mmCIF file of C-alpha atoms (C1' of nucleotides) in Angstrom:
data_model
loop_
_atom_site.group_PDB
_atom_site.id
_atom_site.type_symbol
_atom_site.label_atom_id
_atom_site.label_comp_id
_atom_site.label_asym_id
_atom_site.label_seq_id
_atom_site.Cartn_x
_atom_site.Cartn_y
_atom_site.Cartn_z
ATOM 1 C CA MET A 1 0.235 -5.180 1.472
ATOM 2 C CA PRO A 2 0.124 -2.664 3.880
ATOM 3 C CA GLU A 3 -3.147 -0.235 3.823
ATOM 4 C CA LEU A 4 -4.096 2.070 6.514
ATOM 5 C CA PRO A 5 -4.941 -0.706 9.171
ATOM 6 C CA GLU A 6 -1.660 -2.504 8.593
ATOM 7 C CA VAL A 7 0.323 0.705 9.116
ATOM 8 C CA GLU A 8 -1.517 1.559 11.906
ATOM 9 C CA THR A 9 -0.957 -1.726 13.441
ATOM 10 C CA VAL A 10 2.795 -1.125 12.852
ATOM 11 C CA ARG A 11 2.709 2.024 14.417
ATOM 12 C CA ARG A 12 1.278 0.796 17.695
ATOM 13 C CA GLY A 13 3.671 -2.065 17.712
ATOM 14 C CA LEU A 14 6.488 0.526 17.267
ATOM 15 C CA GLU A 15 5.016 2.619 19.859
ATOM 16 C CA LYS A 16 5.622 -0.028 22.334
ATOM 17 C CA LEU A 17 9.046 -1.021 21.469
ATOM 18 C CA ILE A 18 11.201 2.055 20.518
ATOM 19 C CA LEU A 19 9.580 5.125 22.221
ATOM 20 C CA GLY A 20 12.191 6.933 24.324
ATOM 21 C CA LYS A 21 15.221 5.153 22.357
ATOM 22 C CA THR A 22 18.114 7.609 20.932
ATOM 23 C CA ILE A 23 19.744 6.471 17.590
ATOM 24 C CA GLN A 24 23.482 5.837 17.788
ATOM 25 C CA SER A 25 24.023 4.990 14.252
ATOM 26 C CA VAL A 26 22.251 4.618 10.976
ATOM 27 C CA GLU A 27 23.097 1.786 8.192
ATOM 28 C CA VAL A 28 21.468 2.126 4.604
ATOM 29 C CA LYS A 29 22.169 -1.005 2.390
ATOM 30 C CA TYR A 30 19.730 0.223 -0.320
ATOM 31 C CA PRO A 31 20.350 4.108 -0.879
ATOM 32 C CA LYS A 32 17.403 4.195 -3.372
ATOM 33 C CA MET A 33 15.009 3.888 -0.703
ATOM 34 C CA ILE A 34 15.856 7.243 1.060
ATOM 35 C CA GLN A 35 14.219 9.986 -0.951
ATOM 36 C CA THR A 36 16.205 12.846 0.906
ATOM 37 C CA ASP A 37 19.602 13.534 1.115
ATOM 38 C CA LEU A 38 21.553 10.215 1.904
ATOM 39 C CA ASP A 39 24.349 11.846 3.640
ATOM 40 C CA ALA A 40 21.875 13.935 5.837
ATOM 41 C CA PHE A 41 20.000 10.784 6.723
ATOM 42 C CA ARG A 42 23.167 8.946 7.842
ATOM 43 C CA GLN A 43 24.512 12.218 9.540
ATOM 44 C CA ASP A 44 21.615 13.821 11.045
ATOM 45 C CA LEU A 45 19.821 10.759 12.633
ATOM 46 C CA PRO A 46 22.450 9.940 15.174
ATOM 47 C CA GLY A 47 21.493 11.411 18.724
ATOM 48 C CA GLN A 48 17.940 11.823 17.915
ATOM 49 C CA GLU A 49 15.399 10.268 20.176
ATOM 50 C CA ILE A 50 12.101 8.716 19.038
ATOM 51 C CA ARG A 51 9.653 11.056 20.758
ATOM 52 C CA ALA A 52 6.437 9.550 19.319
ATOM 53 C CA MET A 53 4.982 7.471 16.473
ATOM 54 C CA GLY A 54 2.374 8.920 14.058
ATOM 55 C CA ARG A 55 0.626 7.905 10.953
ATOM 56 C CA ARG A 56 -1.070 9.746 8.044
ATOM 57 C CA GLY A 57 -2.813 7.713 5.678
ATOM 58 C CA LYS A 58 -0.427 4.926 4.770
ATOM 59 C CA TYR A 59 2.635 6.844 5.780
ATOM 60 C CA LEU A 60 4.247 5.923 9.038
ATOM 61 C CA LEU A 61 5.926 9.007 10.882
ATOM 62 C CA PHE A 62 8.672 8.954 13.430
ATOM 63 C CA TYR A 63 8.718 11.940 15.498
ATOM 64 C CA LEU A 64 12.199 12.494 16.826
ATOM 65 C CA THR A 65 13.798 15.206 18.887
ATOM 66 C CA ASP A 66 13.917 17.763 16.121
ATOM 67 C CA LEU A 67 13.375 15.627 12.853
ATOM 68 C CA VAL A 68 10.719 13.595 11.404
ATOM 69 C CA ILE A 69 11.121 10.439 9.284
ATOM 70 C CA ILE A 70 8.474 9.860 6.950
ATOM 71 C CA SER A 71 8.228 6.144 5.901
ATOM 72 C CA HIS A 72 5.887 4.497 3.397
ATOM 73 C CA LEU A 73 5.895 0.573 3.355
ATOM 74 C CA ARG A 74 4.570 0.323 -0.183
ATOM 75 C CA MET A 75 4.068 -3.458 -0.863
ATOM 76 C CA GLU A 76 5.863 -5.510 1.406
ATOM 77 C CA GLY A 77 7.883 -3.288 3.722
ATOM 78 C CA LYS A 78 8.268 -4.331 7.286
ATOM 79 C CA TYR A 79 9.983 -3.282 10.428
ATOM 80 C CA PHE A 80 11.532 -5.801 12.882
ATOM 81 C CA PHE A 81 12.777 -4.729 16.254
ATOM 82 C CA TYR A 82 15.955 -6.920 17.779
ATOM 83 C CA PRO A 83 16.818 -6.202 21.517
ATOM 84 C CA ASP A 84 20.417 -7.318 21.074
ATOM 85 C CA GLU A 85 21.796 -9.314 17.801
ATOM 86 C CA VAL A 86 20.591 -8.796 14.622
ATOM 87 C CA PRO A 87 20.282 -11.775 12.291
ATOM 88 C CA LEU A 88 21.559 -11.570 8.780
ATOM 89 C CA ARG A 89 18.537 -10.975 6.556
ATOM 90 C CA LYS A 90 18.745 -10.769 2.594
ATOM 91 C CA HIS A 91 15.968 -8.053 2.340
ATOM 92 C CA ALA A 92 17.218 -5.814 5.533
ATOM 93 C CA HIS A 93 17.889 -2.405 3.871
ATOM 94 C CA VAL A 94 17.857 -0.033 6.713
ATOM 95 C CA PHE A 95 19.069 -0.231 10.147
ATOM 96 C CA LEU A 96 18.529 2.474 13.085
ATOM 97 C CA HIS A 97 20.922 1.077 15.808
ATOM 98 C CA PHE A 98 19.813 2.759 19.289
ATOM 99 C CA THR A 99 22.257 3.533 22.230
ATOM 100 C CA ASP A 100 20.846 0.605 24.363
ATOM 101 C CA GLY A 101 22.066 -1.927 21.837
ATOM 102 C CA SER A 102 18.708 -2.843 20.515
ATOM 103 C CA THR A 103 18.220 -2.196 16.444
ATOM 104 C CA LEU A 104 15.162 -1.434 14.349
ATOM 105 C CA VAL A 105 15.533 -3.062 10.974
ATOM 106 C CA TYR A 106 13.391 -2.034 7.825
ATOM 107 C CA GLU A 107 13.065 -4.984 5.456
ATOM 108 C CA ASP A 108 11.439 -4.833 2.033
ATOM 109 C CA VAL A 109 11.509 -7.799 -0.549
ATOM 110 C CA ARG A 110 10.434 -5.609 -3.746
ATOM 111 C CA LYS A 111 12.355 -2.576 -2.460
ATOM 112 C CA PHE A 112 9.252 -0.345 -3.263
ATOM 113 C CA GLY A 113 9.372 1.341 0.131
ATOM 114 C CA THR A 114 10.512 4.822 0.645
ATOM 115 C CA MET A 115 11.883 7.067 3.768
ATOM 116 C CA GLU A 116 12.275 10.592 3.958
ATOM 117 C CA VAL A 117 13.660 12.895 6.645
ATOM 118 C CA LEU A 118 12.087 16.489 7.133
ATOM 119 C CA VAL A 119 11.933 19.149 9.785
ATOM 120 C CA PRO A 120 8.546 19.137 11.688
ATOM 121 C CA VAL A 121 7.524 22.274 10.282
ATOM 122 C CA LEU A 122 7.318 21.027 6.792
ATOM 123 C CA VAL A 123 5.157 17.677 7.395
ATOM 124 C CA ASP A 124 1.990 19.458 6.872
ATOM 125 C CA SER A 125 3.183 20.841 3.609
ATOM 126 C CA TYR A 126 4.502 17.457 2.560
ATOM 127 C CA PHE A 127 1.058 15.710 2.881
ATOM 128 C CA LEU A 128 -0.782 18.897 1.430
ATOM 129 C CA ALA A 129 1.634 18.830 -1.810
ATOM 130 C CA LYS A 130 0.649 15.072 -2.115
ATOM 131 C CA LYS A 131 -2.870 15.896 -1.825
ATOM 132 C CA ILE A 132 -3.673 13.205 0.849
ATOM 133 C CA GLY A 133 -7.305 13.101 1.628
ATOM 134 C CA PRO A 134 -8.891 13.007 4.915
ATOM 135 C CA GLU A 135 -8.402 10.174 7.322
ATOM 136 C CA PRO A 136 -11.340 7.707 7.132
ATOM 137 C CA THR A 137 -12.970 8.677 10.469
ATOM 138 C CA GLU A 138 -16.481 10.290 10.973
ATOM 139 C CA ALA A 139 -14.898 13.523 12.197
ATOM 140 C CA ASP A 140 -12.616 13.860 9.121
ATOM 141 C CA PHE A 141 -14.089 12.305 6.188
ATOM 142 C CA LYS A 142 -17.010 14.660 5.677
ATOM 143 C CA GLU A 143 -19.924 13.538 3.539
ATOM 144 C CA PRO A 144 -20.494 16.926 1.740
ATOM 145 C CA ALA A 145 -17.152 17.253 0.649
ATOM 146 C CA PHE A 146 -17.012 13.738 -0.538
ATOM 147 C CA GLN A 147 -20.019 13.993 -2.659
ATOM 148 C CA VAL A 148 -18.922 17.184 -4.333
ATOM 149 C CA ALA A 149 -15.510 15.536 -5.075
ATOM 150 C CA LEU A 150 -17.099 12.338 -6.620
ATOM 151 C CA LYS A 151 -19.532 14.602 -8.925
ATOM 152 C CA LYS A 152 -16.651 15.932 -10.517
ATOM 153 C CA SER A 153 -14.687 12.652 -11.092
ATOM 154 C CA LYS A 154 -14.683 10.770 -14.297
ATOM 155 C CA LYS A 155 -12.637 7.875 -13.055
ATOM 156 C CA PRO A 156 -14.062 4.689 -12.203
ATOM 157 C CA ILE A 157 -14.866 4.832 -8.471
ATOM 158 C CA LYS A 158 -12.449 2.137 -7.509
ATOM 159 C CA SER A 159 -9.321 4.162 -9.108
ATOM 160 C CA ALA A 160 -10.894 7.406 -7.602
ATOM 161 C CA LEU A 161 -10.642 5.795 -4.138
ATOM 162 C CA LEU A 162 -7.349 4.311 -4.673
ATOM 163 C CA ASP A 163 -5.527 7.593 -5.549
ATOM 164 C CA GLN A 164 -5.782 8.895 -1.747
ATOM 165 C CA LYS A 165 -7.153 12.284 -2.694
ATOM 166 C CA LEU A 166 -10.837 11.638 -1.832
ATOM 167 C CA VAL A 167 -9.661 9.512 1.327
ATOM 168 C CA ALA A 168 -6.366 8.399 2.812
ATOM 169 C CA GLY A 169 -5.694 4.736 3.441
ATOM 170 C CA LEU A 170 -7.643 2.580 1.173
ATOM 171 C CA GLY A 171 -5.352 -0.142 -1.226
ATOM 172 C CA ASN A 172 -6.684 -2.760 -3.381
ATOM 173 C CA ILE A 173 -8.046 -5.179 -0.930
ATOM 174 C CA TYR A 174 -9.942 -2.870 1.298
ATOM 175 C CA VAL A 175 -11.390 -0.767 -1.887
ATOM 176 C CA ASP A 176 -12.767 -3.900 -3.006
ATOM 177 C CA GLU A 177 -14.458 -4.704 0.296
ATOM 178 C CA VAL A 178 -15.926 -1.447 0.726
ATOM 179 C CA LEU A 179 -17.495 -1.349 -2.883
ATOM 180 C CA TYR A 180 -18.862 -4.675 -2.299
ATOM 181 C CA ARG A 181 -20.503 -3.723 0.964
ATOM 182 C CA ALA A 182 -21.780 -0.521 -0.414
ATOM 183 C CA LYS A 183 -23.123 -2.726 -3.581
ATOM 184 C CA VAL A 184 -21.379 -0.293 -5.914
ATOM 185 C CA HIS A 185 -19.728 -1.864 -9.184
ATOM 186 C CA PRO A 186 -16.171 -0.740 -9.029
ATOM 187 C CA ALA A 187 -16.051 0.593 -12.545
ATOM 188 C CA ARG A 188 -18.875 3.065 -12.234
ATOM 189 C CA LEU A 189 -17.857 6.440 -12.728
ATOM 190 C CA GLY A 190 -17.494 8.768 -9.832
ATOM 191 C CA GLN A 191 -19.798 11.555 -11.249
ATOM 192 C CA SER A 192 -22.621 8.841 -11.893
ATOM 193 C CA LEU A 193 -23.093 7.769 -8.394
ATOM 194 C CA THR A 194 -26.150 8.714 -6.652
ATOM 195 C CA ALA A 195 -26.032 10.406 -3.111
ATOM 196 C CA ARG A 196 -27.265 7.103 -1.423
ATOM 197 C CA GLU A 197 -24.525 5.300 -3.096
ATOM 198 C CA ALA A 198 -21.936 7.829 -2.054
ATOM 199 C CA LYS A 199 -23.124 7.858 1.360
ATOM 200 C CA ALA A 200 -22.835 4.086 1.600
ATOM 201 C CA ILE A 201 -19.358 4.097 0.232
ATOM 202 C CA ARG A 202 -18.205 6.882 2.895
ATOM 203 C CA LYS A 203 -20.052 4.648 5.622
ATOM 204 C CA GLU A 204 -18.320 1.368 4.365
ATOM 205 C CA THR A 205 -14.822 2.864 4.158
ATOM 206 C CA ILE A 206 -15.062 4.133 7.646
ATOM 207 C CA ALA A 207 -16.495 0.798 9.013
ATOM 208 C CA VAL A 208 -14.200 -1.492 7.039
ATOM 209 C CA LEU A 209 -10.929 0.268 7.972
ATOM 210 C CA ALA A 210 -11.996 0.589 11.451
ATOM 211 C CA GLN A 211 -12.876 -3.092 11.688
ATOM 212 C CA ALA A 212 -9.422 -4.016 10.067
ATOM 213 C CA VAL A 213 -7.490 -1.795 12.659
ATOM 214 C CA GLU A 214 -9.197 -3.581 15.356
ATOM 215 C CA LYS A 215 -8.367 -7.037 13.839
ATOM 216 C CA GLY A 216 -4.869 -5.928 13.394
ATOM 217 C CA GLY A 217 -4.958 -5.810 9.797
ATOM 218 C CA SER A 218 -4.901 -8.313 7.025
ATOM 219 C CA THR A 219 -2.233 -11.051 6.536
ATOM 220 C CA ILE A 220 -1.899 -11.514 2.650
ATOM 221 C CA ARG A 221 1.281 -13.058 1.373
ATOM 222 C CA SER A 222 3.768 -11.247 3.627
ATOM 223 C CA TYR A 223 2.482 -8.577 5.990
ATOM 224 C CA SER A 224 3.135 -8.960 9.639
ATOM 225 C CA ASN A 225 3.192 -6.447 12.612
ATOM 226 C CA ALA A 226 6.283 -5.154 14.470
ATOM 227 C CA PHE A 227 6.272 -8.083 16.721
ATOM 228 C CA GLY A 228 6.008 -10.562 13.439
ATOM 229 C CA GLU A 229 2.507 -11.531 14.348
ATOM 230 C CA ASP A 230 -0.329 -12.037 11.944
ATOM 231 C CA GLY A 231 -3.270 -9.901 11.566
ATOM 232 C CA THR A 232 -6.553 -11.435 11.337
ATOM 233 C CA MET A 233 -8.781 -9.322 8.950
ATOM 234 C CA GLN A 234 -8.150 -11.567 6.072
ATOM 235 C CA GLU A 235 -10.866 -14.003 7.849
ATOM 236 C CA GLU A 236 -13.432 -10.908 7.416
ATOM 237 C CA HIS A 237 -12.983 -10.554 3.758
ATOM 238 C CA GLN A 238 -16.163 -11.012 2.018
ATOM 239 C CA ILE A 239 -14.778 -10.446 -1.686
ATOM 240 C CA TYR A 240 -11.088 -10.176 -1.893
ATOM 241 C CA GLY A 241 -9.405 -13.173 -3.280
ATOM 242 C CA LYS A 242 -12.966 -15.042 -3.412
ATOM 243 C CA THR A 243 -12.968 -15.420 -7.134
ATOM 244 C CA GLY A 244 -15.314 -18.179 -8.266
ATOM 245 C CA GLN A 245 -16.964 -18.569 -4.710
ATOM 246 C CA PRO A 246 -20.498 -17.698 -4.155
ATOM 247 C CA CYS A 247 -21.486 -14.068 -3.178
ATOM 248 C CA LEU A 248 -22.387 -14.110 0.649
ATOM 249 C CA ARG A 249 -25.638 -12.113 -0.380
ATOM 250 C CA CYS A 250 -26.966 -13.851 -3.394
ATOM 251 C CA GLY A 251 -24.748 -16.788 -4.119
ATOM 252 C CA THR A 252 -23.637 -15.602 -7.587
ATOM 253 C CA PRO A 253 -19.944 -16.593 -8.353
ATOM 254 C CA ILE A 254 -17.750 -13.759 -7.518
ATOM 255 C CA GLU A 255 -15.879 -12.550 -10.544
ATOM 256 C CA LYS A 256 -12.437 -10.886 -10.982
ATOM 257 C CA ILE A 257 -11.245 -8.453 -13.576
ATOM 258 C CA GLN A 258 -8.667 -5.871 -14.415
ATOM 259 C CA LEU A 259 -9.619 -2.444 -13.611
ATOM 260 C CA GLY A 260 -7.004 0.255 -13.720
ATOM 261 C CA GLY A 261 -4.421 -2.380 -13.950
ATOM 262 C CA ARG A 262 -5.577 -3.742 -10.576
ATOM 263 C CA GLY A 263 -7.022 -7.078 -9.742
ATOM 264 C CA THR A 264 -10.764 -6.246 -8.916
ATOM 265 C CA HIS A 265 -13.229 -8.574 -7.231
ATOM 266 C CA PHE A 266 -17.013 -7.885 -7.178
ATOM 267 C CA CYS A 267 -20.449 -9.688 -7.350
ATOM 268 C CA PRO A 268 -22.039 -9.288 -10.863
ATOM 269 C CA HIS A 269 -25.377 -9.566 -9.297
ATOM 270 C CA CYS A 270 -25.115 -7.138 -6.138
ATOM 271 C CA GLN A 271 -22.864 -4.762 -7.765
ATOM 272 C CA LYS A 272 -24.583 -3.482 -11.112
ATOM 273 C CA GLU A 273 -22.550 -1.765 -13.776
ATOM 274 C CA ASN A 274 -25.560 0.123 -14.873
ATOM 275 C "C1'" DT B 1 -6.212 19.780 -15.667
ATOM 276 C "C1'" DC B 2 -7.704 15.094 -15.623
ATOM 277 C "C1'" DC B 3 -7.082 10.461 -16.688
ATOM 278 C "C1'" DC B 4 -4.578 6.386 -18.032
ATOM 279 C "C1'" DT B 5 -0.314 3.419 -18.212
ATOM 280 C "C1'" DA B 6 4.600 1.861 -17.712
ATOM 281 C "C1'" DG B 7 8.080 1.182 -14.765
ATOM 282 C "C1'" DC B 8 10.013 0.209 -10.506
ATOM 283 C "C1'" DC B 9 11.016 -4.649 -7.975
ATOM 284 C "C1'" DT B 10 11.209 -9.771 -6.693
ATOM 285 C "C1'" DG B 11 9.112 -14.224 -5.137
ATOM 286 C "C1'" DA B 12 5.518 -17.263 -6.037
ATOM 287 C "C1'" DA B 13 2.778 -19.701 -9.208
ATOM 288 C "C1'" DT B 14 2.106 -21.595 -13.483
ATOM 289 C "C1'" DG B 15 3.501 -23.414 -18.282
ATOM 290 C "C1'" DC B 16 6.021 -26.052 -21.149
ATOM 291 C "C1'" DT C 1 13.197 -31.197 -12.922
ATOM 292 C "C1'" DG C 2 14.386 -26.988 -14.593
ATOM 293 C "C1'" DC C 3 13.858 -22.884 -17.318
ATOM 294 C "C1'" DA C 4 10.907 -18.897 -18.779
ATOM 295 C "C1'" DT C 5 7.051 -16.184 -18.436
ATOM 296 C "C1'" DT C 6 3.346 -14.087 -15.853
ATOM 297 C "C1'" DC C 7 1.205 -12.163 -11.746
ATOM 298 C "C1'" DA C 8 0.929 -9.358 -7.572
ATOM 299 C "C1'" DG C 9 0.245 -3.831 -6.376
ATOM 300 C "C1'" DG C 10 1.336 1.347 -4.104
ATOM 301 C "C1'" DC C 11 2.773 5.157 -6.143
ATOM 302 C "C1'" DT C 12 4.992 8.650 -9.489
ATOM 303 C "C1'" DA C 13 6.273 10.410 -14.023
ATOM 304 C "C1'" DG C 14 5.154 11.029 -18.561
ATOM 305 C "C1'" DG C 15 1.859 11.029 -22.315
ATOM 306 C "C1'" DG C 16 -2.556 12.090 -24.483
#
DNA sequence: TCCCTAGCCTGAATGC
DNA sequence: TGCATTCAGGCTAGGG
C-alpha cells in the first residue's frame, strides 16, 4: 500500500531509470485509469522527454518537456521498467514506450490508481484544489498551523490525519505507527488533543515518515520499488499488523478496531481514549 | 461546511 | 476440494 515513503522510493528509482528518455508511443489497456482526456493522453505524450521526477504527498509527478503526468498508485499501483522485451502481465494497464526501445509499465491489481496529464502551470492549482496539506518536514509542517487546524477538527485524529489536509503522505499503516509512538488514542477527537499531544503527533509524523523513506518504504502484501525490490520499514513497525502481540512499552496485548472503516491498531494501555 | 459512509476493485484468507 | 463470503484500503461523491 503505497504511502509517502513508498511513493518517494518509486520516484527515486524512476529517476535513475527513465530520466532523459523520450516517449515514442503510449498504450492504455484500462481507459478508466486516465482521469483527463484519453485521446489527448495518447496523442500528446509521444515526443515528450522525461525531464524530472517529482512527488507531492502520495502523488508521483513526471515532468515532461511541456506537460506533467500526475500519477497516484492508490492501493497496489506499481511501475516496472523493461530495457527491451516487455513480458505479458495480467495487470499491466499503461505502457510508455521510449524511443530507445525501453518501456515503462504501470501495473495495478485493483485498478484503483489514476493518471492525469496537465500543463505545468496548472500543477499548483491542482493540489490547491485538492487541499493537500504540507509535506511532513520540519520546514513545511508548521506546528502552529497544525495546532490551529486540530482545534477546529471534530473528527477522530486518525481520520483527520488520513484525509491529507493537515499533512500530506500518511496512510493507514503509518498513521497507526505515528499515533502509537505519540501515545495518542486513534479515536480521540482532534479538538480534544492537548498542545503537548499535538506536538508529539507532529514530531512522530516527521520522524516515522523520514525513517520509512530511509528504509525504502514498507513491503506489505504487494509493494515493491521500481527495481522490483522490497522495502524494509515493515521490520520497524511497532503496532501495525501486531494484533494480539504485546506492546513493546508495557506488554499489554495490541488491539485492532474499525475506525472510519479502517483497520486500526493501538495499545489500550499506552493510548488512552480519555 | 463538516463529517460519515458506500463504492470502486481483485486476490488472499476464511468458513462451510 | 471447491464454492461463497469477507477483508484489505486511498480517495471521491453523495447524503445527513
